[in-house]
PDB file of C-alpha atoms in Angstrom:
ATOM      1  CA  MET A   1       1.759  -9.503 -18.751  1.00 53.00           C
ATOM      2  CA  SER A   2       4.434  -9.119 -21.351  1.00 55.00           C
ATOM      3  CA  GLY A   3       6.240 -11.277 -23.844  1.00 59.00           C
ATOM      4  CA  ARG A   4       8.731 -10.849 -26.610  1.00 55.00           C
ATOM      5  CA  LEU A   5       8.416 -11.108 -30.379  1.00 52.00           C
ATOM      6  CA  ARG A   6      11.427 -11.426 -32.612  1.00 52.00           C
ATOM      7  CA  SER A   7      11.766  -9.186 -35.627  1.00 49.00           C
ATOM      8  CA  LYS A   8      14.577  -8.857 -38.147  1.00 53.00           C
ATOM      9  CA  PHE A   9      15.836  -5.405 -38.975  1.00 52.00           C
ATOM     10  CA  SER A  10      18.642  -4.683 -41.357  1.00 51.00           C
ATOM     11  CA  LYS A  11      21.130  -1.895 -41.062  1.00 54.00           C
ATOM     12  CA  LYS A  12      23.181  -1.308 -44.191  1.00 56.00           C
ATOM     13  CA  GLY A  13      22.617  -4.848 -45.394  1.00 53.00           C
ATOM     14  CA  ALA A  14      23.445  -6.563 -42.097  1.00 54.00           C
ATOM     15  CA  ALA A  15      20.530  -8.517 -40.676  1.00 55.00           C
ATOM     16  CA  ARG A  16      20.113  -8.521 -36.933  1.00 58.00           C
ATOM     17  CA  GLU A  17      17.401  -9.712 -34.620  1.00 64.00           C
ATOM     18  CA  LYS A  18      15.691  -7.377 -32.205  1.00 66.00           C
ATOM     19  CA  GLU A  19      13.191  -8.380 -29.560  1.00 74.00           C
ATOM     20  CA  ILE A  20       9.961  -6.413 -29.684  1.00 75.00           C
ATOM     21  CA  PRO A  21       8.084  -6.370 -26.378  1.00 82.00           C
ATOM     22  CA  TYR A  22       4.456  -7.493 -26.292  1.00 86.00           C
ATOM     23  CA  TYR A  23       2.060  -6.257 -23.599  1.00 89.00           C
ATOM     24  CA  SER A  24      -1.426  -7.648 -23.012  1.00 89.00           C
ATOM     25  CA  GLU A  25      -4.479  -5.415 -23.358  1.00 87.00           C
ATOM     26  CA  GLU A  26      -5.185  -5.871 -19.633  1.00 87.00           C
ATOM     27  CA  TYR A  27      -1.680  -4.702 -18.718  1.00 90.00           C
ATOM     28  CA  LYS A  28      -2.009  -1.640 -20.962  1.00 89.00           C
ATOM     29  CA  GLU A  29      -5.381  -0.768 -19.443  1.00 87.00           C
ATOM     30  CA  LYS A  30      -3.964  -1.206 -15.946  1.00 88.00           C
ATOM     31  CA  LEU A  31      -1.184   1.281 -16.686  1.00 89.00           C
ATOM     32  CA  VAL A  32      -3.632   3.756 -18.251  1.00 87.00           C
ATOM     33  CA  VAL A  33      -5.904   3.611 -15.208  1.00 86.00           C
ATOM     34  CA  GLU A  34      -2.843   4.166 -13.028  1.00 86.00           C
ATOM     35  CA  MET A  35      -1.630   7.189 -15.009  1.00 84.00           C
ATOM     36  CA  MET A  36      -5.110   8.748 -15.131  1.00 82.00           C
ATOM     37  CA  SER A  37      -5.944   8.246 -11.454  1.00 77.00           C
ATOM     38  CA  PRO A  38      -5.873  11.413  -9.326  1.00 72.00           C
ATOM     39  CA  ASN A  39      -2.922  10.125  -7.279  1.00 75.00           C
ATOM     40  CA  GLY A  40      -1.455   7.994 -10.068  1.00 79.00           C
ATOM     41  CA  ARG A  41       2.053   8.090 -11.460  1.00 85.00           C
ATOM     42  CA  SER A  42       3.032  10.293 -14.381  1.00 87.00           C
ATOM     43  CA  ILE A  43       3.917   8.880 -17.786  1.00 88.00           C
ATOM     44  CA  SER A  44       7.576   9.688 -17.100  1.00 89.00           C
ATOM     45  CA  GLU A  45       7.485   7.776 -13.804  1.00 91.00           C
ATOM     46  CA  ILE A  46       5.858   4.747 -15.420  1.00 91.00           C
ATOM     47  CA  HIS A  47       8.414   4.909 -18.252  1.00 92.00           C
ATOM     48  CA  ARG A  48      11.303   4.886 -15.763  1.00 93.00           C
ATOM     49  CA  ALA A  49       9.766   2.056 -13.713  1.00 93.00           C
ATOM     50  CA  THR A  50       8.791  -0.216 -16.625  1.00 92.00           C
ATOM     51  CA  GLY A  51      11.112   0.742 -19.471  1.00 92.00           C
ATOM     52  CA  ILE A  52       8.116   1.194 -21.778  1.00 92.00           C
ATOM     53  CA  SER A  53       8.639   4.151 -24.117  1.00 91.00           C
ATOM     54  CA  GLU A  54       6.778   7.348 -23.341  1.00 89.00           C
ATOM     55  CA  ASN A  55       5.417   7.315 -26.906  1.00 90.00           C
ATOM     56  CA  SER A  56       3.802   3.927 -26.274  1.00 90.00           C
ATOM     57  CA  LEU A  57       2.361   5.119 -22.968  1.00 89.00           C
ATOM     58  CA  TYR A  58       0.853   8.239 -24.593  1.00 87.00           C
ATOM     59  CA  SER A  59      -0.569   6.076 -27.369  1.00 88.00           C
ATOM     60  CA  TRP A  60      -2.157   3.687 -24.860  1.00 86.00           C
ATOM     61  CA  LYS A  61      -3.529   6.602 -22.848  1.00 85.00           C
ATOM     62  CA  ASN A  62      -5.248   7.982 -25.949  1.00 82.00           C
ATOM     63  CA  ARG A  63      -6.525   4.553 -26.989  1.00 82.00           C
ATOM     64  CA  TYR A  64      -7.755   3.255 -23.618  1.00 77.00           C
ATOM     65  CA  GLY A  65      -8.346   6.385 -21.588  1.00 71.00           C
ATOM     66  CA  GLY A  66      -9.626   8.956 -24.034  1.00 55.00           C
ATOM     67  CA  VAL A  67      -8.055  12.330 -24.652  1.00 45.00           C
ATOM     68  CA  GLU A  68      -7.046  14.207 -21.515  1.00 46.00           C
ATOM     69  CA  GLY A  69      -9.642  16.827 -20.608  1.00 46.00           C
ATOM     70  CA  GLU A  70     -12.295  15.038 -22.649  1.00 43.00           C
ATOM     71  CA  SER A  71     -13.822  13.519 -19.533  1.00 46.00           C
ATOM     72  CA  GLU A  72     -13.287  14.039 -15.841  1.00 42.00           C
ATOM     73  CA  GLU A  73     -14.129  10.418 -15.195  1.00 48.00           C
ATOM     74  CA  VAL A  74     -11.273   7.920 -15.153  1.00 51.00           C
ATOM     75  CA  ARG A  75     -11.896   4.914 -17.378  1.00 54.00           C
ATOM     76  CA  GLN A  76     -12.807   1.971 -15.208  1.00 63.00           C
ATOM     77  CA  PRO A  77     -11.220  -1.432 -15.675  1.00 69.00           C
ATOM     78  CA  ARG A  78     -13.193  -4.222 -17.301  1.00 75.00           C
ATOM     79  CA  PRO A  79     -15.254  -6.351 -14.891  1.00 78.00           C
ATOM     80  CA  GLU A  80     -12.891  -9.327 -15.285  1.00 73.00           C
ATOM     81  CA  ASN A  81     -10.144  -7.071 -13.889  1.00 75.00           C
ATOM     82  CA  TRP A  82     -12.164  -5.798 -10.922  1.00 80.00           C
ATOM     83  CA  ASP A  83     -10.679  -6.335  -7.492  1.00 83.00           C
ATOM     84  CA  GLY A  84     -12.524  -8.295  -4.807  1.00 85.00           C
ATOM     85  CA  GLU A  85     -13.939  -5.164  -3.191  1.00 87.00           C
ATOM     86  CA  ARG A  86     -15.592  -3.999  -6.433  1.00 88.00           C
ATOM     87  CA  LYS A  87     -16.995  -7.479  -7.076  1.00 89.00           C
ATOM     88  CA  LEU A  88     -18.432  -7.608  -3.559  1.00 89.00           C
ATOM     89  CA  LEU A  89     -20.011  -4.179  -4.061  1.00 91.00           C
ATOM     90  CA  ALA A  90     -21.688  -5.430  -7.263  1.00 92.00           C
ATOM     91  CA  LEU A  91     -23.023  -8.457  -5.364  1.00 93.00           C
ATOM     92  CA  ILE A  92     -24.419  -6.220  -2.621  1.00 93.00           C
ATOM     93  CA  GLU A  93     -26.010  -3.851  -5.153  1.00 93.00           C
ATOM     94  CA  THR A  94     -27.771  -6.742  -6.888  1.00 94.00           C
ATOM     95  CA  ALA A  95     -28.710  -8.856  -3.863  1.00 93.00           C
ATOM     96  CA  GLY A  96     -32.445  -8.084  -3.963  1.00 92.00           C
ATOM     97  CA  LEU A  97     -32.927  -7.858  -7.729  1.00 93.00           C
ATOM     98  CA  ASN A  98     -35.139 -10.187  -9.760  1.00 95.00           C
ATOM     99  CA  LYS A  99     -33.865 -11.802 -12.984  1.00 93.00           C
ATOM    100  CA  GLN A 100     -34.973  -8.946 -15.236  1.00 94.00           C
ATOM    101  CA  GLU A 101     -33.439  -6.283 -12.973  1.00 94.00           C
ATOM    102  CA  MET A 102     -30.247  -8.340 -12.650  1.00 92.00           C
ATOM    103  CA  SER A 103     -29.986  -8.604 -16.447  1.00 92.00           C
ATOM    104  CA  GLU A 104     -30.451  -4.841 -16.784  1.00 92.00           C
ATOM    105  CA  TYR A 105     -27.785  -4.158 -14.125  1.00 90.00           C
ATOM    106  CA  CYS A 106     -25.368  -6.502 -15.892  1.00 90.00           C
ATOM    107  CA  ARG A 107     -25.936  -4.856 -19.285  1.00 88.00           C
ATOM    108  CA  GLU A 108     -25.364  -1.389 -17.807  1.00 86.00           C
ATOM    109  CA  ASN A 109     -22.125  -2.496 -16.147  1.00 84.00           C
ATOM    110  CA  GLY A 110     -20.657  -4.689 -18.884  1.00 85.00           C
ATOM    111  CA  LEU A 111     -21.253  -7.880 -16.932  1.00 88.00           C
ATOM    112  CA  TYR A 112     -22.805 -11.255 -17.576  1.00 90.00           C
ATOM    113  CA  VAL A 113     -25.299 -12.787 -15.162  1.00 92.00           C
ATOM    114  CA  GLU A 114     -23.064 -15.877 -15.143  1.00 92.00           C
ATOM    115  CA  GLN A 115     -20.132 -13.768 -13.885  1.00 91.00           C
ATOM    116  CA  MET A 116     -22.237 -12.480 -11.010  1.00 92.00           C
ATOM    117  CA  GLU A 117     -23.357 -16.011 -10.142  1.00 92.00           C
ATOM    118  CA  ARG A 118     -19.743 -17.221 -10.160  1.00 91.00           C
ATOM    119  CA  TRP A 119     -18.635 -14.280  -7.971  1.00 90.00           C
ATOM    120  CA  LYS A 120     -21.453 -15.084  -5.548  1.00 91.00           C
ATOM    121  CA  GLU A 121     -20.304 -18.716  -5.359  1.00 91.00           C
ATOM    122  CA  PHE A 122     -16.710 -17.600  -4.700  1.00 87.00           C
ATOM    123  CA  ALA A 123     -17.884 -15.153  -2.028  1.00 86.00           C
ATOM    124  CA  ILE A 124     -19.872 -17.859  -0.245  1.00 87.00           C
ATOM    125  CA  ALA A 125     -17.002 -20.329  -0.519  1.00 85.00           C
ATOM    126  CA  GLY A 126     -14.620 -17.641   0.741  1.00 80.00           C
ATOM    127  CA  THR A 127     -16.676 -16.978   3.845  1.00 75.00           C
ATOM    128  CA  GLU A 128     -16.771 -20.687   4.569  1.00 75.00           C
ATOM    129  CA  SER A 129     -13.056 -21.292   4.002  1.00 69.00           C
ATOM    130  CA  GLY A 130     -11.681 -17.908   5.031  1.00 61.00           C
ATOM    131  CA  THR A 131     -10.173 -17.175   1.593  1.00 57.00           C
ATOM    132  CA  LEU A 132     -10.569 -13.892  -0.255  1.00 55.00           C
ATOM    133  CA  LEU A 133     -12.781 -13.180  -3.276  1.00 54.00           C
ATOM    134  CA  THR A 134     -10.256 -12.797  -6.093  1.00 55.00           C
ATOM    135  CA  ARG A 135     -11.749 -14.397  -9.212  1.00 53.00           C
TER     136      ARG A 135
END
């Protein structure tokens, strides 16, 4: 989620160390999706909750979510960040497809056939063991 990098800054000749926060691309995208969702939190609310500067949040919003008003559609998370419900929906949508159709579906949705096969295995294992589809 986040880490810290050390950087040296000098102020009038005096060297001091300052920790610079590091946030993963997935974490940034998650926050952008949250701030752009119809019922999501505002940039100010996310700033207060996380301590991340509003400037950084605006920058991430422009980078990962496009310019506000440019599109009505909220940027969707990458398939590896999909929740179990979205993965199950993809499995249902592709259940009757042949290999060629499955490949086309995967290309259109930024997936790999191998991901779908793995999700299917997890779903089957989950129904047998009672665990949820999370990977």
